[in-house]
mmCIF file of C-alpha atoms in Angstrom:
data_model
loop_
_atom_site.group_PDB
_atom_site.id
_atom_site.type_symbol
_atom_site.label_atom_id
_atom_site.label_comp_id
_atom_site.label_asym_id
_atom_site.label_seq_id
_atom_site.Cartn_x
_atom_site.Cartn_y
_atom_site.Cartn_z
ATOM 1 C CA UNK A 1 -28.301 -12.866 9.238
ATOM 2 C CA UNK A 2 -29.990 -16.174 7.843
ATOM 3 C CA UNK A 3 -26.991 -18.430 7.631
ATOM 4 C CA UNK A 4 -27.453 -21.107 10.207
ATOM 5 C CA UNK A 5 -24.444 -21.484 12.641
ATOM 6 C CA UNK A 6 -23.796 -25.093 11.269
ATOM 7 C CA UNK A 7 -23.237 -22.748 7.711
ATOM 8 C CA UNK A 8 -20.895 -20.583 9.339
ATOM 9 C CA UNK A 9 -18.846 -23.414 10.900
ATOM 10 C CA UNK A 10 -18.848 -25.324 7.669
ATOM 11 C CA UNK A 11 -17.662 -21.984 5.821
ATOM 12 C CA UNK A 12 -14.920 -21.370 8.731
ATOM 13 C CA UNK A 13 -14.052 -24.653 8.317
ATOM 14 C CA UNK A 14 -13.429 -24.522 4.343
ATOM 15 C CA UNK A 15 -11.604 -21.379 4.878
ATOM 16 C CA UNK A 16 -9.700 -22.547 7.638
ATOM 17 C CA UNK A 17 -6.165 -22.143 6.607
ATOM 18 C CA UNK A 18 -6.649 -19.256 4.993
ATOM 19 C CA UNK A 19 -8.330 -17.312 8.367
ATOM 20 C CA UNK A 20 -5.354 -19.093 10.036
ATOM 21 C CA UNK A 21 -2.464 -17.604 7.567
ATOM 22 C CA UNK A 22 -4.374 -14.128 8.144
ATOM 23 C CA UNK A 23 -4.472 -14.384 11.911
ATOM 24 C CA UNK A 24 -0.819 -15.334 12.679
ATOM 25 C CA UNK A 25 0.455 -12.836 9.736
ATOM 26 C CA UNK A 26 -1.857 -10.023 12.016
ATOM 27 C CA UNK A 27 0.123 -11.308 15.570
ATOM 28 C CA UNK A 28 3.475 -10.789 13.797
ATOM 29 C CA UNK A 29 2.714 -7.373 12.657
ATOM 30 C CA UNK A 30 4.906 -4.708 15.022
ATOM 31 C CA UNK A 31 3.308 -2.189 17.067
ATOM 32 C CA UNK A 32 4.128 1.253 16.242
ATOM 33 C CA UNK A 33 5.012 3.963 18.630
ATOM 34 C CA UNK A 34 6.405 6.733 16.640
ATOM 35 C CA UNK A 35 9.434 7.014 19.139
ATOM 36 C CA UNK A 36 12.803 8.576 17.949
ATOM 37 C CA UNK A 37 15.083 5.674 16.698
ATOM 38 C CA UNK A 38 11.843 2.930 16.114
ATOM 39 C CA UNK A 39 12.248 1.691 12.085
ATOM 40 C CA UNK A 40 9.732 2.141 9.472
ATOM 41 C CA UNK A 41 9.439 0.543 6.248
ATOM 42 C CA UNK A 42 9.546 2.572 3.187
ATOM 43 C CA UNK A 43 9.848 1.448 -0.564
ATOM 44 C CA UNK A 44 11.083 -1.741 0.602
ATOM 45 C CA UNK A 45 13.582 -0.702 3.070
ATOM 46 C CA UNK A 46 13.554 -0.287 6.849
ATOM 47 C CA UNK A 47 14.612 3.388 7.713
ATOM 48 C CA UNK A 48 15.615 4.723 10.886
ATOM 49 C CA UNK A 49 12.800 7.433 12.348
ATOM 50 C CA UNK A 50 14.129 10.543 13.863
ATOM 51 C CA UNK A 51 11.904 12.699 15.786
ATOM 52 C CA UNK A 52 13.398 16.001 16.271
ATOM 53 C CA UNK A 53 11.724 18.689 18.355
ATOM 54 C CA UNK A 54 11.639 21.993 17.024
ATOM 55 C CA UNK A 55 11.226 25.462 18.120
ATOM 56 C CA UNK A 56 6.724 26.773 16.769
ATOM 57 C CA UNK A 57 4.389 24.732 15.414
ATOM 58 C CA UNK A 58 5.995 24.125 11.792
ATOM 59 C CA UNK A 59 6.324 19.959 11.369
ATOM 60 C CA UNK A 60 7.120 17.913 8.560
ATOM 61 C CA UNK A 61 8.907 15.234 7.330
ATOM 62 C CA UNK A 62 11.720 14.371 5.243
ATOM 63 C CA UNK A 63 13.856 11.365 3.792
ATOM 64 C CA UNK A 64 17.519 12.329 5.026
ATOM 65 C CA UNK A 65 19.863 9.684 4.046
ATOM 66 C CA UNK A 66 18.633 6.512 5.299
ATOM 67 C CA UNK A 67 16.597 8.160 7.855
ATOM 68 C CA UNK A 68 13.001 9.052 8.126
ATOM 69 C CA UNK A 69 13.131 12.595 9.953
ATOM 70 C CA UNK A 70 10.112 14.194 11.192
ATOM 71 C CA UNK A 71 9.674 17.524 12.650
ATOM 72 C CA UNK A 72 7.234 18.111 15.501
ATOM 73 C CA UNK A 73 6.840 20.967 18.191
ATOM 74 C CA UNK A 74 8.914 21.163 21.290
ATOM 75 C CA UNK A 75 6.156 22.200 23.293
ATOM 76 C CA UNK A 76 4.701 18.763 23.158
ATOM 77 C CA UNK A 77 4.635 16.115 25.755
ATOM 78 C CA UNK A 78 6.305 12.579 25.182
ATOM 79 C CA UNK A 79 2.147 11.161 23.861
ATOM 80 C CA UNK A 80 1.562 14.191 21.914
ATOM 81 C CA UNK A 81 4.422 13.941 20.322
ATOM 82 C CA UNK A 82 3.929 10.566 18.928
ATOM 83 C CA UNK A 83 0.654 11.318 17.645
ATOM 84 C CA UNK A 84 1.392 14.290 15.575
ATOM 85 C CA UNK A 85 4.828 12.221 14.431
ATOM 86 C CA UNK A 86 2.484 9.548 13.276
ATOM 87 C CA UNK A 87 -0.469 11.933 11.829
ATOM 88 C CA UNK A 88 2.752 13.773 9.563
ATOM 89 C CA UNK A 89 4.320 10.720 8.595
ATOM 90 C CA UNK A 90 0.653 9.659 7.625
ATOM 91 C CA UNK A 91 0.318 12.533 5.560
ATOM 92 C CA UNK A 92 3.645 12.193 4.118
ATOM 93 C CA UNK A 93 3.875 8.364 2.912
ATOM 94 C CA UNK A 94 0.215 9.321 1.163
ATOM 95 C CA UNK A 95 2.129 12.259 -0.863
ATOM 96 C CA UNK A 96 5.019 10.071 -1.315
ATOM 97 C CA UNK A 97 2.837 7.376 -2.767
ATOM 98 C CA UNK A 98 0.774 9.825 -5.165
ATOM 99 C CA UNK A 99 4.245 10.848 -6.307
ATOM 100 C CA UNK A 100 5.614 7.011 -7.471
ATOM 101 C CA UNK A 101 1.788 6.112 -8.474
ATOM 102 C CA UNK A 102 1.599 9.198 -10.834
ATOM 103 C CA UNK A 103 5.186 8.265 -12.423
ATOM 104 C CA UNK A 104 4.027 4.707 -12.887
ATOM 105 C CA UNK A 105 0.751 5.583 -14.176
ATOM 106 C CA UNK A 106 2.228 8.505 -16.917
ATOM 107 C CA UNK A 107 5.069 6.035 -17.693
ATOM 108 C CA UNK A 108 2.687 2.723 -18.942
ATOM 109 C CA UNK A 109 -0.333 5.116 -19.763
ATOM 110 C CA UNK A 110 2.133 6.448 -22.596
ATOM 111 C CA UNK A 111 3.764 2.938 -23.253
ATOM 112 C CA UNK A 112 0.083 1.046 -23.460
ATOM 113 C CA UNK A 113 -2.162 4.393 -24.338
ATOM 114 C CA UNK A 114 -4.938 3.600 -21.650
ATOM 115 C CA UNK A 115 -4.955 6.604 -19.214
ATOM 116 C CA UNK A 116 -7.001 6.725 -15.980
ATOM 117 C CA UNK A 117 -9.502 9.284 -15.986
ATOM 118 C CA UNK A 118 -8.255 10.169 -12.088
ATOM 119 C CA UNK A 119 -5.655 8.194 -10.248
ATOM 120 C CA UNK A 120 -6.559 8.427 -6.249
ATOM 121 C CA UNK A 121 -4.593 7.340 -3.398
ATOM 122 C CA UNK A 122 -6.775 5.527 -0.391
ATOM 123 C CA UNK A 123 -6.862 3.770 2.305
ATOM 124 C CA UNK A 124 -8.069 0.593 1.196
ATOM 125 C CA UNK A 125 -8.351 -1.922 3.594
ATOM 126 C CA UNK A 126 -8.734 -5.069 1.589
ATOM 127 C CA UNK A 127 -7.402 -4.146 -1.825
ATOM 128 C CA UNK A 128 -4.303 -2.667 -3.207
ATOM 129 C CA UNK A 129 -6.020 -0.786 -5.937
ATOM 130 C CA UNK A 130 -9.291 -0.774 -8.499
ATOM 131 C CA UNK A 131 -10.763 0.796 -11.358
ATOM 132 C CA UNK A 132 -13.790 1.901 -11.362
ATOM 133 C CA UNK A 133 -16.530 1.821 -14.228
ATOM 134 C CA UNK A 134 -15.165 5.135 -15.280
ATOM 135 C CA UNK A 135 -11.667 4.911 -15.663
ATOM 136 C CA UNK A 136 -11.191 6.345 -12.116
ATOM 137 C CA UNK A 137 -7.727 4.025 -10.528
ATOM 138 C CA UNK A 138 -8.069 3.725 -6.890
ATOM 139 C CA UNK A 139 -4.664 2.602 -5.315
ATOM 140 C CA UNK A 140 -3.716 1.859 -1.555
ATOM 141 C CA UNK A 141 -0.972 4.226 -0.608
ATOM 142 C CA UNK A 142 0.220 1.113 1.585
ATOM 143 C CA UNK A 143 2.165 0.085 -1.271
ATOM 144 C CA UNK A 144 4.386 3.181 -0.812
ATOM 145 C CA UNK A 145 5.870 0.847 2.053
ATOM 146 C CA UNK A 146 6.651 -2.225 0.158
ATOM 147 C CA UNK A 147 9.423 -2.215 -3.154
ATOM 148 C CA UNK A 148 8.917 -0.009 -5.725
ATOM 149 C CA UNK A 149 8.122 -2.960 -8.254
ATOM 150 C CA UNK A 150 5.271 -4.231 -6.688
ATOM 151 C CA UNK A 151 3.471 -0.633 -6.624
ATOM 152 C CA UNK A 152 4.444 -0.732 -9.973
ATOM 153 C CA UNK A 153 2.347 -4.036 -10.866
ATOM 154 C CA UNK A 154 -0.562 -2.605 -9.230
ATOM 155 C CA UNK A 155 -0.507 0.507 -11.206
ATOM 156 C CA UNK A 156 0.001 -1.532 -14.420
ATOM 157 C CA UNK A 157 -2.694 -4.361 -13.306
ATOM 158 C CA UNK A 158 -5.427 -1.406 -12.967
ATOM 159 C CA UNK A 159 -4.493 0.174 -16.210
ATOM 160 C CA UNK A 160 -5.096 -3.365 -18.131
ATOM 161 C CA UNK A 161 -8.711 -2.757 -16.408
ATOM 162 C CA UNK A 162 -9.116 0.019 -18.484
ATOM 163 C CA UNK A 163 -9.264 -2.029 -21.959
ATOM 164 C CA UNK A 164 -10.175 -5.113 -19.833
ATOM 165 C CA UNK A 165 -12.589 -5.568 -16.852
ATOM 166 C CA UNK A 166 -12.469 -8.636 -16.211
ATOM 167 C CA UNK A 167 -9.142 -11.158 -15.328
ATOM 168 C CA UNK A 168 -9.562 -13.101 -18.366
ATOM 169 C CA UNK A 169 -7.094 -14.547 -20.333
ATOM 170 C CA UNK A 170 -6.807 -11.361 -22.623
ATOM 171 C CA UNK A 171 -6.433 -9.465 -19.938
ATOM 172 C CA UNK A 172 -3.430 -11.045 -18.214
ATOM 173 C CA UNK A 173 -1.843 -10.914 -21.531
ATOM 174 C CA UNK A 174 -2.424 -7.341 -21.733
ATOM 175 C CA UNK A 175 -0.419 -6.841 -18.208
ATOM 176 C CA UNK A 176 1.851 -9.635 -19.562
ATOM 177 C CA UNK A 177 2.976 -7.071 -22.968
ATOM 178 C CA UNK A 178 3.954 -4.466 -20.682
ATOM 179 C CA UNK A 179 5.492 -5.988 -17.279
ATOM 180 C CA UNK A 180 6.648 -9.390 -18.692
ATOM 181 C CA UNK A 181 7.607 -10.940 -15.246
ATOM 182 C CA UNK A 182 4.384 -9.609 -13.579
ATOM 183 C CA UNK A 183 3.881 -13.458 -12.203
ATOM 184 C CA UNK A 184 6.577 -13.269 -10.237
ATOM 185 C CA UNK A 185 5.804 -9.441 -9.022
ATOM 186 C CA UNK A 186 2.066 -11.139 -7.965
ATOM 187 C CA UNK A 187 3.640 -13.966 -5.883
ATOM 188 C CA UNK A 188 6.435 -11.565 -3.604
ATOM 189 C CA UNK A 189 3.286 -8.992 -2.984
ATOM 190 C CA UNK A 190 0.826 -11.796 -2.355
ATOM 191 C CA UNK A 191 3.817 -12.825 0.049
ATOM 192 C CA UNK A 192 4.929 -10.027 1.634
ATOM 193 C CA UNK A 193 1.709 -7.734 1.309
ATOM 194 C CA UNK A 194 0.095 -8.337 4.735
ATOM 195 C CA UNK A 195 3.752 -6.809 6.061
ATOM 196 C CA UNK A 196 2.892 -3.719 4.504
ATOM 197 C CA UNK A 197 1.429 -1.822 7.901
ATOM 198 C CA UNK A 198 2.339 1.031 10.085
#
């Protein structure tokens, strides 16, 4: 509130391709309608959604082959159908992510012998994951959406926190012993991360 406006321009200024990379990445970013036949990313791939309309009020959704099928009452009109597609398929790429995160995190927990005292999945809007003061991994279930490997970096990035809390040089050694290529795993999500949206 007490930064002078000739601050803020000179801050906008040094940050100016940055804000720039950030809005155009925003303006390329599809709008999603939850519509039967639309494409949604998941673990790297674009999938085919398939709303089908089903007799009650059971709904759900399932991977079938390379489609994304959700299940949603008939009795619904064309709007209310979209929302509930996109509040199950909310529900079900959060699952789907606590699912890989857990395997990643019981896989390098045993390889490294740091485990998380809790692994939670959130909606994080400017980080992919933490780790909190104690032991608790945060992770952004947004990487369910991206390839499998770069979830993977993030689980094994937070568990280096554990025996490291800082991103000193020991610690990038420590994530370089167990995912030796973890440069190149940083550079494609630093790339392709802002892509990760519904």
């Amino acid at each position: 509130m007490r930064t002078t406006q000739a601050e803020v321009a000179r801050m906008v200024e040094l940050r100016r391709s940055w804000i720039l990379q950030r809005l155009d990445s925003a303006a390329l970013q599809p709008r999603r309608t939850f519509d039967d036949g639309e494409t949604l990313p998941y673990l790297g791939r674009e999938m085919r959604l398939r709303v089908v309309p089903v007799a009650g009020r059971r709904s759900r959704a399932a991977v079938e082959g390379d489609e994304l099928v959700v299940h949603v009452p008939e009795a619904m009109d064309a709007e209310a159908r979209r929302e509930k597609a996109r509040k199950i398929l909310a529900a079900w790429y959060r699952d789907r992510a606590a699912e890989l995160f857990g395997e990643f995190a019981r896989h390098w927990s045993s390889e490294s012998g740091l485990t998380p005292r809790a692994l939670m999945v959130r909606d994080q809007k400017s980080r992919w994951g933490s780790c909190g003061p104690d032991g608790t991994i945060r992770l952004n279930w947004r990487l369910v959406l991206g390839p499998p490997d770069l979830a993977e970096y993030v689980v094994v990035h937070e568990i280096a926190h554990l025996r490291h809390r800082n991103h000193q040089q020991a610690f990038w050694q420590e994530v370089a012993r167990m995912l030796p290529d973890f440069q190149s795993r940083r550079k494609r999500l630093r790339e392709a991360g802002a892509g990760f949206v519904l």
